Amino acid sequence: MRRKDPFFYYGGKLLSFLFSVFLLSLAAFYVARLAPGDPLVSYYGDRAEKMTVQERAQAESRLGLDQPIHVQYVRWLENALRGDFGISYKYKTDVRSVISARLPNTLLLGGVGFLLIFAGALALGAVCAWHEGTRLDRFLCRAGTIVSCIPEFWLALVLILVFAVRLRWLPSSGAYAIGGGGFIDRAVHLILPLTVTVAGHLWYYAYMIRNKLLEEVRADYVLLAKSIGLSRRAVLFRHCLRGVLPAYLSLMAISVPHILGGTYIVEMVFSYPGIGTLSYESARYQDYNLLMLLCIMSGGLVILCNILAQIVSERIDPRMRSEEPPEVTG
Amino acid sequence: MDERFVLVGPRTPVLPPSRRKKWYEGKPLLSMALLAVILLGCLGCELFMPKDPVYMDLFHAVQAPDSEFWFGTDTMGRDIFSMIWYGGRASLLIGALATAISTALAVLFGAVSGLAPGWLDGLLMRLTEIFLSIPSLLLIILLQAVLGKASVASLSLVIGVTGWTGMAKVVCSEVRRLRSSEYVLAAKCMGAGFFHVLGRHLAPNFFSSIMFMVVMNVRSAIAAESTLSFMGLGLPLEIISWGSMLSLAEKALLSGAWWIILIPGAFLVATLLCVTNIGNWLRGEGDRRESNL
């Protein structure tokens, strides 16, 4: 009963996206408010602890924290739909400006990292499949497994120890030097965080490409292609890789939030001013409005990417549609 | 070779006259042995620890490895050699407990979702997706706050509860495949309950396909413990684990004390690598046919 009309198809996807984001915001709102902790501390700092009962009550009612949670939620939702996400308790400015000051840093790190992982995994997987069973393939598999076992934070620590503390070649923290900010300066500050981000994910995807390609070269059409005289290279890159690509694309769509989320830890270790450190702070210190917008953004990205992956696999690769098992009842 | 004459077709490799495989071939023996050493060392650490791992000897803080302190001491003057084995217990225990929790959740959720009618299955899967899209950091902070001060049990629960969704999907699709087989129908007709069908008929059949994920879950739980403790969200300094030992790393960086960072990390990575190798072996090789390429 799949509707072929693209209007219904994409409309349905849009509706389910909006509904999921709504549920997500509801869940995040309740989870954040139910977590013990004092949001006044993030607004007033240490002064919050010395407040009298009346001052507290006043402060709470000014921030709207004295209402029951569902009332607070409805009010938040009304404002959010008008594009007003409130002010950050800690930074005392519009949460949008707090986030937009940091977002480019994370997008730079995550975006470049994602592209490197995407291209690198494809190349590495293809190299392994091309040289299947040889010493190079075995070496790459061994090395990849070892690297993928190293926790990101520890790799970051070791790199800082070697390249920043011992050799003093690279800076250990931040996104740019004080007063700096030119292209070279930024690039130098990106090397270590980027290395950790890429090393943490690369092998997972490369190995998947390798295994899918190895399945693919055992298919019968490869025999046909070879018997009509296509070279080994043409078969692998023009035909087998194409068969693998849809699955890879949909996997990569799902992985966008993973890779962006993985920068959390990297940002923390390198004190890189990005969304990751911001989320950590806001969740830790009950900066509700900031936390909500960050949750909606990151959660929305997860849901969006999942839907994109579905669309890729359903629309681009016709095999995926027919492979769906028929519904069995019983 | 002349490119115009390429032999096409399955090649039959010339094999030596059929040789029985030795029992050890294809098994990750080195990983198993190393993991066994680490496990036994952690379990029986009282037998050979030279120092009390919790004793803070402030006169000997931040000492490089020497003949008295084989792996050096940390910033609080504790003997790292003793801490490694003693703290490994907490790390490994969390790995096992968290995996048990997430496996139980995954099997239960996957089976319910796989046996349910299509619309309920869709709804449950959508709910999992939303659960997944709540940043896990927020969930972890919330759970930690609700459970009180972090301990081995609470951290295992937190890691277990946030790490079951991938396996649940596999269980669900396996159950979906199995549920209309004759023996399940027969059991149902004879009035078997949900848990009977799950335990007797479904679990033995999907067990092999999730075995690999279970082992990989142990690995990610141990890694999660160390990461959380490092970030200050997991075990506090006085509960020794590989993660909490590494939470001193920031201070160690300032003083250039490489042994505080490298030694616990090396044990951590070695354990993770052994577990991964065993997991990969359990997953087994895929298609063993000759390549057509």
Coordinates of C-alpha atoms in Angstrom, one line a residue:
Chain A
M1 CA 0.0 0.0 0.0
R2 CA 2.9 2.3 -0.6
R3 CA 1.7 5.5 -2.2
K4 CA 3.8 6.2 -5.4
D5 CA 2.8 9.9 -5.4
P6 CA 5.9 11.8 -4.3
F7 CA 3.7 14.5 -2.7
F8 CA 2.3 12.0 -0.3
Y9 CA 5.6 10.2 0.2
Y10 CA 7.6 13.3 1.2
G11 CA 4.6 14.8 3.0
G12 CA 4.3 11.7 5.1
K13 CA 8.0 11.8 5.9
L14 CA 7.7 15.5 6.8
L15 CA 4.8 14.8 9.1
S16 CA 6.5 12.0 10.9
F17 CA 9.6 14.2 11.3
L18 CA 7.6 17.0 12.9
F19 CA 5.8 14.6 15.2
S20 CA 9.1 13.0 16.3
V21 CA 10.6 16.3 17.0
F22 CA 7.6 17.3 19.1
L23 CA 7.8 14.1 21.1
L24 CA 11.5 14.6 21.5
S25 CA 11.0 18.1 22.8
L26 CA 8.4 16.8 25.3
A27 CA 10.7 14.1 26.5
A28 CA 13.7 16.3 26.8
F29 CA 11.7 19.0 28.6
Y30 CA 10.5 16.5 31.2
V31 CA 13.8 14.8 31.6
A32 CA 15.6 18.1 32.1
R33 CA 13.2 19.4 34.7
L34 CA 12.9 16.2 36.6
A35 CA 16.7 16.0 37.0
P36 CA 17.6 17.2 40.4
G37 CA 19.7 20.4 40.5
D38 CA 19.2 24.0 40.9
P39 CA 18.8 26.1 37.7
L40 CA 19.1 29.3 39.8
V41 CA 22.7 28.5 40.4
S42 CA 23.4 28.7 36.7
Y43 CA 21.6 32.1 36.6
Y44 CA 22.9 33.7 39.8
G45 CA 26.0 31.8 40.4
D46 CA 27.0 31.3 44.0
R47 CA 24.6 34.0 45.1
A48 CA 21.8 31.5 44.7
E49 CA 22.9 29.6 47.7
K50 CA 22.7 32.6 50.0
M51 CA 19.2 33.7 48.9
T52 CA 16.4 33.9 51.4
V53 CA 13.2 31.9 50.8
Q54 CA 11.3 35.0 49.5
E55 CA 14.1 36.0 47.1
R56 CA 14.2 32.5 45.8
A57 CA 10.4 32.4 45.2
Q58 CA 10.6 35.8 43.5
A59 CA 13.5 34.7 41.3
E60 CA 11.7 31.5 40.4
S61 CA 8.5 33.2 39.5
R62 CA 10.4 35.7 37.3
L63 CA 11.9 32.8 35.4
G64 CA 8.6 31.0 35.3
L65 CA 10.0 28.1 37.2
D66 CA 7.2 28.0 39.9
Q67 CA 4.6 26.7 37.5
P68 CA 3.8 23.0 37.0
I69 CA 5.9 21.4 34.3
H70 CA 3.1 21.1 31.7
V71 CA 2.3 24.8 32.0
Q72 CA 6.0 25.6 31.6
Y73 CA 6.1 23.3 28.5
V74 CA 3.1 24.9 26.8
R75 CA 4.6 28.3 27.4
W76 CA 8.0 27.2 26.0
L77 CA 6.3 25.6 23.0
E78 CA 4.3 28.8 22.2
N79 CA 7.4 30.9 22.3
A80 CA 9.5 28.4 20.4
L81 CA 7.0 28.2 17.6
R82 CA 7.4 32.0 17.3
G83 CA 11.1 31.5 17.0
D84 CA 11.8 32.7 20.6
F85 CA 13.8 30.1 22.5
G86 CA 14.4 32.3 25.6
I87 CA 17.6 33.4 27.2
S88 CA 20.4 31.3 28.5
Y89 CA 20.6 31.5 32.3
K90 CA 24.3 31.4 32.3
Y91 CA 25.2 33.8 29.5
K92 CA 22.2 36.1 30.0
T93 CA 21.6 36.4 26.2
D94 CA 19.4 34.9 23.6
V95 CA 20.3 31.2 23.4
R96 CA 20.4 31.5 19.6
S97 CA 23.3 33.9 19.7
V98 CA 25.1 31.7 22.3
I99 CA 24.8 28.8 20.0
S100 CA 25.5 30.6 16.8
A101 CA 28.8 31.8 18.2
R102 CA 30.0 28.3 18.7
L103 CA 28.2 26.4 15.9
P104 CA 30.8 27.2 13.2
N105 CA 33.6 25.7 15.2
T106 CA 31.8 22.4 15.6
L107 CA 30.6 22.4 12.0
L108 CA 34.1 22.9 10.9
L109 CA 35.5 20.1 13.0
G110 CA 32.6 17.7 12.3
G111 CA 32.2 18.6 8.7
V112 CA 35.8 18.2 7.7
G113 CA 36.0 15.1 9.8
F114 CA 32.9 13.7 8.1
L115 CA 34.2 14.3 4.6
L116 CA 37.6 12.8 5.5
I117 CA 35.9 9.7 7.0
F118 CA 33.5 9.4 4.1
A119 CA 36.2 9.5 1.4
G120 CA 38.9 7.7 3.4
A121 CA 36.7 4.8 4.3
L122 CA 35.7 4.4 0.6
A123 CA 39.3 4.4 -0.5
L124 CA 40.6 2.2 2.3
G125 CA 37.8 -0.3 1.8
A126 CA 38.4 -0.4 -1.9
V127 CA 42.1 -0.9 -1.4
C128 CA 41.5 -3.8 1.0
A129 CA 39.0 -5.4 -1.4
W130 CA 41.3 -5.0 -4.4
H131 CA 44.2 -6.7 -2.5
E132 CA 41.9 -9.2 -0.7
G133 CA 43.9 -11.8 1.2
T134 CA 47.3 -10.3 0.5
R135 CA 49.7 -9.1 3.2
L136 CA 48.6 -5.5 2.6
D137 CA 44.9 -6.4 3.3
R138 CA 45.8 -8.4 6.4
F139 CA 48.0 -5.6 7.7
L140 CA 45.3 -2.9 7.1
C141 CA 42.7 -5.1 8.9
R142 CA 45.0 -5.7 11.8
A143 CA 46.0 -2.0 12.1
G144 CA 42.4 -0.8 11.6
T145 CA 41.1 -3.1 14.4
I146 CA 43.8 -1.9 16.8
V147 CA 43.1 1.8 16.1
S148 CA 39.3 1.4 16.4
C149 CA 39.9 -0.2 19.8
I150 CA 41.5 2.9 21.2
P151 CA 39.1 5.1 23.2
E152 CA 39.0 8.6 21.7
F153 CA 39.8 10.4 24.8
W154 CA 42.9 8.3 25.4
L155 CA 44.1 8.8 21.9
A156 CA 43.6 12.5 22.3
L157 CA 45.6 12.5 25.6
V158 CA 48.5 10.5 24.0
L159 CA 48.6 12.9 21.0
I160 CA 48.7 15.9 23.3
L161 CA 51.4 14.3 25.4
V162 CA 53.5 13.6 22.4
F163 CA 52.9 16.5 20.0
A164 CA 52.1 19.3 22.4
V165 CA 53.9 18.5 25.7
R166 CA 57.0 16.7 24.5
L167 CA 57.7 17.9 21.0
R168 CA 55.9 21.2 21.3
W169 CA 54.9 21.1 17.6
L170 CA 51.2 21.6 17.9
P171 CA 48.9 23.5 20.3
S172 CA 47.1 21.4 22.8
S173 CA 43.8 23.3 23.2
G174 CA 41.4 25.9 21.8
A175 CA 40.3 26.7 18.2
Y176 CA 42.7 29.6 17.6
A177 CA 45.5 31.4 19.5
I178 CA 44.6 34.5 21.4
G179 CA 44.7 37.4 19.0
G180 CA 45.0 34.9 16.1
G181 CA 42.3 33.4 14.0
G182 CA 43.8 33.3 10.6
F183 CA 43.5 30.3 8.3
I184 CA 46.9 28.8 9.2
D185 CA 46.3 29.3 12.9
R186 CA 42.9 27.6 12.8
A187 CA 44.3 24.7 10.6
V188 CA 47.1 24.1 13.1
H189 CA 44.6 24.0 15.9
L190 CA 42.5 21.5 14.0
I191 CA 45.1 18.9 13.3
L192 CA 45.0 17.0 16.5
P193 CA 41.2 17.1 17.1
L194 CA 40.6 16.1 13.5
T195 CA 43.1 13.2 13.7
V196 CA 41.2 11.9 16.8
T197 CA 37.8 12.3 15.2
V198 CA 38.8 10.5 12.0
A199 CA 40.8 7.7 13.7
G200 CA 37.9 6.9 16.0
H201 CA 35.5 6.2 13.1
L202 CA 37.4 5.5 10.0
W203 CA 37.9 1.8 10.3
Y204 CA 34.3 1.0 11.2
Y205 CA 33.1 2.3 7.8
A206 CA 36.1 1.1 5.8
Y207 CA 35.6 -2.4 7.1
M208 CA 32.0 -2.3 6.2
I209 CA 32.9 -1.2 2.7
R210 CA 35.5 -3.9 2.4
N211 CA 33.1 -6.7 3.5
K212 CA 30.3 -5.5 1.3
L213 CA 32.7 -5.3 -1.7
L214 CA 33.9 -8.8 -1.0
E215 CA 30.3 -10.1 -1.0
E216 CA 29.8 -8.2 -4.2
V217 CA 32.7 -9.6 -6.1
R218 CA 31.4 -13.1 -5.5
A219 CA 28.2 -12.3 -7.4
D220 CA 27.6 -13.9 -10.8
Y221 CA 27.5 -10.6 -12.8
V222 CA 31.2 -10.2 -12.1
L223 CA 31.8 -13.4 -14.1
L224 CA 29.7 -12.0 -16.9
A225 CA 31.5 -8.6 -16.8
K226 CA 34.9 -10.3 -16.9
S227 CA 33.9 -12.6 -19.8
I228 CA 32.9 -9.7 -21.9
G229 CA 36.4 -8.4 -21.4
L230 CA 36.1 -5.7 -18.8
S231 CA 39.3 -5.2 -16.8
R232 CA 39.5 -6.0 -13.1
R233 CA 39.6 -2.3 -12.3
A234 CA 36.5 -1.5 -14.3
V235 CA 34.6 -4.3 -12.7
L236 CA 35.5 -3.3 -9.1
F237 CA 35.1 0.4 -9.4
R238 CA 32.4 0.8 -12.0
H239 CA 30.2 -2.1 -11.1
C240 CA 30.9 -3.5 -7.7
L241 CA 31.3 -0.1 -6.0
R242 CA 28.1 1.0 -7.5
G243 CA 26.3 -1.9 -6.0
V244 CA 27.7 -1.1 -2.6
L245 CA 27.1 2.6 -2.7
P246 CA 23.4 2.9 -1.7
A247 CA 23.9 0.9 1.5
Y248 CA 27.0 3.0 2.2
L249 CA 25.1 6.3 1.6
S250 CA 22.3 5.3 3.9
L251 CA 24.8 4.2 6.6
M252 CA 26.7 7.5 6.2
A253 CA 23.4 9.4 6.6
I254 CA 22.7 7.7 9.9
S255 CA 26.3 8.3 10.9
V256 CA 26.2 12.1 10.6
P257 CA 25.0 12.6 14.2
H258 CA 27.3 9.9 15.4
I259 CA 30.3 11.7 14.0
L260 CA 29.1 15.1 15.2
G261 CA 28.3 13.6 18.6
G262 CA 31.7 11.9 18.7
T263 CA 33.2 15.4 18.7
Y264 CA 31.8 15.9 22.2
I265 CA 34.7 14.1 23.8
V266 CA 37.2 15.5 21.4
E267 CA 36.0 19.0 22.1
M268 CA 36.2 18.4 25.8
V269 CA 39.7 17.1 25.8
F270 CA 41.0 19.8 23.6
S271 CA 38.9 22.5 25.2
Y272 CA 37.6 23.3 21.8
P273 CA 34.9 26.0 21.9
G274 CA 32.0 24.1 20.2
I275 CA 28.6 22.7 20.7
G276 CA 29.8 19.7 22.6
T277 CA 31.3 21.6 25.5
L278 CA 28.3 23.8 25.5
S279 CA 25.9 20.8 25.7
Y280 CA 27.9 19.4 28.5
E281 CA 27.8 22.6 30.5
S282 CA 24.1 23.2 29.9
A283 CA 23.1 19.7 31.0
R284 CA 25.4 19.8 34.0
Y285 CA 24.2 23.1 35.3
Q286 CA 20.5 23.1 34.3
D287 CA 20.7 25.9 31.8
Y288 CA 17.2 24.8 30.6
N289 CA 16.6 27.0 27.6
L290 CA 20.0 26.4 26.2
L291 CA 19.7 22.7 26.8
M292 CA 16.3 22.5 25.1
L293 CA 17.5 24.2 21.9
L294 CA 20.6 22.0 21.8
C295 CA 18.5 18.9 22.4
I296 CA 16.1 19.8 19.6
M297 CA 19.0 20.6 17.3
S298 CA 20.9 17.4 17.9
G299 CA 17.9 15.2 18.2
G300 CA 16.3 16.7 15.2
L301 CA 19.5 16.0 13.3
V302 CA 19.4 12.3 14.3
I303 CA 15.7 12.0 13.2
L304 CA 16.3 13.9 10.0
C305 CA 19.3 11.7 9.1
N306 CA 17.3 8.5 9.9
I307 CA 14.6 9.6 7.5
L308 CA 17.1 10.6 4.9
A309 CA 18.7 7.2 5.2
Q310 CA 15.2 5.6 4.7
I311 CA 14.6 7.8 1.6
V312 CA 18.0 6.9 0.2
S313 CA 17.4 3.2 0.6
E314 CA 13.8 3.3 -0.6
R315 CA 14.1 5.7 -3.5
I316 CA 17.6 5.3 -4.9
D317 CA 18.1 1.6 -4.6
P318 CA 15.2 -0.3 -6.1
R319 CA 16.5 -3.6 -4.7
M320 CA 15.9 -2.4 -1.1
R321 CA 12.2 -2.1 -1.9
S322 CA 11.8 -5.6 -3.2
E323 CA 13.9 -7.0 -0.5
E324 CA 11.5 -6.0 2.2
P325 CA 10.1 -9.3 3.5
P326 CA 6.4 -9.7 3.0
E327 CA 4.3 -9.2 6.1
V328 CA 3.6 -12.6 7.7
T329 CA 0.8 -12.9 10.2
G330 CA 0.4 -15.9 12.4
Chain B
M1 CA 50.2 -12.2 -18.8
D2 CA 48.6 -11.2 -22.1
E3 CA 45.5 -9.2 -21.2
R4 CA 43.6 -10.6 -24.1
F5 CA 43.5 -14.1 -22.6
V6 CA 42.2 -13.9 -19.1
L7 CA 40.7 -17.0 -17.6
V8 CA 37.3 -16.3 -16.3
G9 CA 35.4 -18.4 -13.9
P10 CA 35.7 -20.0 -10.5
R11 CA 39.2 -21.2 -10.1
T12 CA 39.7 -24.3 -8.1
P13 CA 42.8 -23.7 -6.0
V14 CA 45.3 -26.5 -5.8
L15 CA 45.0 -27.6 -2.2
P16 CA 47.4 -29.8 -0.4
P17 CA 45.8 -33.3 0.2
S18 CA 43.0 -32.7 2.6
R19 CA 44.6 -31.9 5.9
R20 CA 42.6 -31.9 9.1
K21 CA 42.5 -28.4 10.7
K22 CA 44.4 -28.3 13.9
W23 CA 42.3 -27.4 16.9
Y24 CA 44.0 -24.1 17.4
E25 CA 43.8 -22.8 13.8
G26 CA 41.6 -19.8 13.2
K27 CA 41.2 -19.1 16.9
P28 CA 42.4 -15.9 18.5
L29 CA 44.6 -17.7 20.9
L30 CA 46.9 -14.8 21.7
S31 CA 43.9 -12.6 22.6
M32 CA 42.3 -15.3 24.7
A33 CA 45.5 -15.9 26.6
L34 CA 46.1 -12.2 27.2
L35 CA 42.5 -11.7 28.3
A36 CA 42.8 -14.7 30.6
V37 CA 46.0 -13.2 32.1
I38 CA 44.3 -9.8 32.7
L39 CA 41.2 -11.5 34.1
L40 CA 43.1 -13.8 36.5
G41 CA 45.4 -11.0 37.5
C42 CA 42.5 -8.7 38.4
L43 CA 40.6 -11.4 40.3
G44 CA 43.6 -12.6 42.3
C45 CA 45.3 -9.3 42.7
E46 CA 45.5 -9.7 46.5
L47 CA 48.1 -12.5 46.0
F48 CA 50.8 -10.4 44.4
M49 CA 50.1 -6.7 44.9
P50 CA 53.2 -5.1 46.4
K51 CA 51.3 -2.1 47.9
D52 CA 47.9 -1.2 49.1
P53 CA 46.2 0.3 46.0
V54 CA 44.2 2.8 48.1
Y55 CA 46.9 4.0 50.3
M56 CA 48.0 7.6 49.5
D57 CA 51.7 8.0 50.1
L58 CA 52.0 11.7 49.7
F59 CA 55.8 11.6 50.1
H60 CA 56.1 9.6 46.9
A61 CA 53.5 11.4 44.7
V62 CA 54.2 11.5 40.9
Q63 CA 57.2 9.2 40.9
A64 CA 58.4 7.8 37.7
P65 CA 58.6 4.0 37.4
D66 CA 61.5 2.6 39.4
S67 CA 62.4 -0.6 41.3
E68 CA 60.0 0.2 44.2
F69 CA 57.1 1.5 42.2
W70 CA 57.1 -0.6 39.0
F71 CA 54.7 1.5 37.2
G72 CA 55.3 4.8 39.1
T73 CA 52.8 6.6 41.4
D74 CA 49.9 8.9 40.6
T75 CA 49.4 12.5 41.7
M76 CA 48.0 11.2 45.0
G77 CA 50.9 8.9 45.7
R78 CA 49.1 5.6 45.0
D79 CA 51.1 2.7 43.5
I80 CA 50.0 2.4 39.9
F81 CA 51.0 -1.3 39.5
S82 CA 48.7 -2.3 42.3
M83 CA 45.9 0.0 41.2
I84 CA 46.0 -1.5 37.7
W85 CA 45.0 -5.0 38.9
Y86 CA 42.7 -3.8 41.6
G87 CA 41.0 -1.2 39.5
G88 CA 40.6 -3.7 36.6
R89 CA 38.0 -5.5 38.7
A90 CA 35.7 -2.5 38.6
S91 CA 36.2 -1.9 34.9
L92 CA 35.7 -5.5 34.0
L93 CA 32.7 -5.9 36.3
I94 CA 31.1 -2.9 34.8
G95 CA 31.7 -4.4 31.4
A96 CA 30.0 -7.6 32.4
L97 CA 27.1 -6.1 34.4
A98 CA 26.2 -3.4 31.8
T99 CA 26.2 -6.0 29.0
A100 CA 23.9 -8.3 31.1
I101 CA 21.5 -5.4 31.6
S102 CA 21.5 -4.2 28.0
T103 CA 21.2 -7.8 26.6
A104 CA 18.2 -8.5 28.8
L105 CA 16.6 -5.3 27.8
A106 CA 17.3 -5.9 24.1
V107 CA 16.0 -9.5 24.1
L108 CA 12.8 -8.5 26.0
F109 CA 12.2 -5.4 23.8
G110 CA 13.1 -7.1 20.6
A111 CA 11.0 -10.1 21.3
V112 CA 7.9 -8.0 22.3
S113 CA 8.4 -5.9 19.2
G114 CA 9.0 -8.8 16.9
L115 CA 6.0 -10.7 18.1
A116 CA 3.7 -7.7 18.0
P117 CA 1.5 -6.8 15.1
G118 CA 3.0 -4.5 12.4
W119 CA 1.6 -1.2 13.7
L120 CA 2.8 -1.7 17.2
D121 CA 6.2 -2.8 16.0
G122 CA 6.5 0.4 14.0
L123 CA 5.4 2.5 17.0
L124 CA 7.9 0.7 19.3
M125 CA 10.7 1.2 16.7
R126 CA 9.9 4.9 16.4
L127 CA 10.0 5.2 20.2
T128 CA 13.4 3.6 20.2
E129 CA 14.5 6.1 17.6
I130 CA 13.3 9.0 19.7
F131 CA 15.0 7.5 22.8
L132 CA 18.2 7.3 20.8
S133 CA 17.9 10.9 19.7
I134 CA 17.9 12.2 23.2
P135 CA 21.5 13.1 23.8
S136 CA 22.9 10.2 25.8
L137 CA 24.9 12.7 27.9
L138 CA 21.6 14.2 29.2
L139 CA 20.2 10.7 30.0
I140 CA 23.4 9.7 31.8
I141 CA 23.5 12.9 33.9
L142 CA 19.8 12.4 34.8
L143 CA 20.2 8.8 35.7
Q144 CA 23.3 9.5 37.7
A145 CA 21.5 12.2 39.6
V146 CA 18.5 10.0 40.3
L147 CA 20.7 7.0 41.4
G148 CA 22.8 9.2 43.7
K149 CA 26.5 9.0 44.0
A150 CA 28.1 7.0 41.2
S151 CA 29.1 3.5 42.1
V152 CA 29.9 0.4 40.1
A153 CA 26.3 -0.7 40.1
S154 CA 24.8 2.6 39.2
L155 CA 27.3 3.2 36.4
S156 CA 26.6 -0.3 35.0
L157 CA 22.9 0.5 35.0
V158 CA 23.4 3.8 33.2
I159 CA 25.6 2.2 30.5
G160 CA 23.3 -0.8 30.2
V161 CA 20.2 1.3 29.8
T162 CA 21.6 3.6 27.2
G163 CA 23.2 0.8 25.1
W164 CA 20.6 -1.8 24.1
T165 CA 18.9 -0.4 21.0
G166 CA 21.2 -1.8 18.3
M167 CA 20.8 -5.3 19.6
A168 CA 17.1 -4.9 20.0
K169 CA 16.7 -4.3 16.3
V170 CA 18.6 -7.5 15.4
V171 CA 16.5 -9.5 17.9
C172 CA 13.4 -8.0 16.5
S173 CA 14.1 -8.9 12.9
E174 CA 15.2 -12.4 13.9
V175 CA 12.0 -13.0 15.9
R176 CA 10.0 -11.7 13.0
R177 CA 11.7 -14.4 10.8
L178 CA 11.2 -17.1 13.4
R179 CA 7.7 -16.4 14.7
S180 CA 5.7 -18.1 12.0
S181 CA 7.7 -21.3 12.0
E182 CA 5.8 -24.5 12.8
Y183 CA 7.3 -25.2 16.2
V184 CA 6.4 -21.7 17.5
L185 CA 2.9 -22.1 16.2
A186 CA 2.7 -25.6 17.8
A187 CA 3.9 -24.3 21.1
K188 CA 1.4 -21.4 21.0
C189 CA -1.4 -23.8 20.1
M190 CA -0.5 -25.9 23.2
G191 CA -0.9 -22.7 25.2
A192 CA 2.7 -21.7 25.8
G193 CA 3.2 -18.3 27.3
F194 CA 5.3 -15.5 26.1
F195 CA 8.4 -16.3 28.2
H196 CA 8.2 -20.0 27.4
V197 CA 8.2 -19.4 23.6
L198 CA 11.0 -16.8 24.0
G199 CA 13.2 -19.0 26.2
R200 CA 12.6 -22.4 24.6
H201 CA 12.1 -21.7 21.0
L202 CA 13.2 -18.2 20.0
A203 CA 16.3 -17.5 22.1
P204 CA 18.2 -20.6 21.1
N205 CA 17.7 -19.7 17.5
F206 CA 18.7 -16.0 17.6
F207 CA 21.4 -16.5 20.2
S208 CA 24.2 -17.1 17.7
S209 CA 23.3 -14.0 15.7
I210 CA 23.5 -11.7 18.8
M211 CA 26.5 -13.5 20.4
F212 CA 28.9 -11.2 18.5
M213 CA 26.9 -8.1 19.5
V214 CA 27.0 -9.2 23.2
V215 CA 30.8 -9.5 23.1
M216 CA 31.0 -6.1 21.3
N217 CA 28.8 -4.7 24.0
V218 CA 31.3 -5.7 26.7
R219 CA 33.9 -3.8 24.8
S220 CA 31.8 -0.6 24.4
A221 CA 30.7 -0.8 28.1
I222 CA 34.3 -0.9 29.3
A223 CA 35.2 2.0 26.9
A224 CA 32.1 3.9 28.1
E225 CA 33.1 3.5 31.8
S226 CA 36.5 4.8 31.1
T227 CA 35.3 7.7 29.1
L228 CA 32.6 8.7 31.6
S229 CA 35.0 8.4 34.5
F230 CA 37.5 10.5 32.6
M231 CA 34.9 13.2 32.0
G232 CA 34.1 13.3 35.7
L233 CA 30.6 11.7 35.2
G234 CA 31.5 8.2 36.2
L235 CA 33.4 6.7 39.1
P236 CA 34.9 9.2 41.6
L237 CA 38.7 9.1 42.2
E238 CA 38.4 7.0 45.4
I239 CA 36.8 4.1 43.6
I240 CA 39.7 2.8 41.5
S241 CA 39.0 1.8 37.9
W242 CA 41.0 2.2 34.7
G243 CA 38.7 5.2 33.9
S244 CA 39.0 6.9 37.2
M245 CA 42.8 6.4 37.1
L246 CA 42.8 8.2 33.8
S247 CA 40.8 11.1 35.2
L248 CA 44.0 12.3 36.7
A249 CA 45.4 12.7 33.2
E250 CA 44.8 16.5 32.9
K251 CA 47.0 17.0 35.9
A252 CA 49.5 14.5 34.6
L253 CA 49.8 16.4 31.3
L254 CA 50.9 19.5 33.2
S255 CA 53.7 17.7 35.0
G256 CA 54.6 15.5 32.0
A257 CA 54.0 12.3 34.0
W258 CA 53.5 10.0 31.0
W259 CA 53.2 6.8 33.1
I260 CA 49.9 8.0 34.6
I261 CA 48.4 8.3 31.2
L262 CA 50.1 5.6 29.2
I263 CA 50.1 2.6 31.5
P264 CA 46.4 2.4 32.5
G265 CA 45.5 3.3 28.9
A266 CA 47.7 0.5 27.6
F267 CA 45.9 -2.1 29.8
L268 CA 42.5 -0.6 28.7
V269 CA 43.4 -0.8 25.0
A270 CA 44.8 -4.3 25.4
T271 CA 41.6 -5.5 27.0
L272 CA 39.4 -3.9 24.4
L273 CA 41.5 -5.3 21.6
C274 CA 41.3 -8.9 23.0
V275 CA 37.6 -8.6 23.4
T276 CA 37.2 -7.3 19.9
N277 CA 39.3 -10.1 18.4
I278 CA 37.3 -12.7 20.2
G279 CA 34.1 -10.9 19.0
N280 CA 35.3 -10.9 15.4
W281 CA 36.1 -14.6 15.6
L282 CA 32.6 -15.3 17.0
R283 CA 31.1 -13.4 14.1
G284 CA 32.9 -15.8 11.8
E285 CA 34.1 -15.4 8.3
G286 CA 31.5 -14.6 5.7
D287 CA 31.4 -16.0 2.3
R288 CA 34.4 -18.4 1.8
R289 CA 33.9 -18.9 -1.9
E290 CA 36.6 -18.0 -4.4
S291 CA 36.4 -14.4 -5.6
N292 CA 35.1 -13.9 -9.1
L293 CA 37.2 -10.8 -9.6

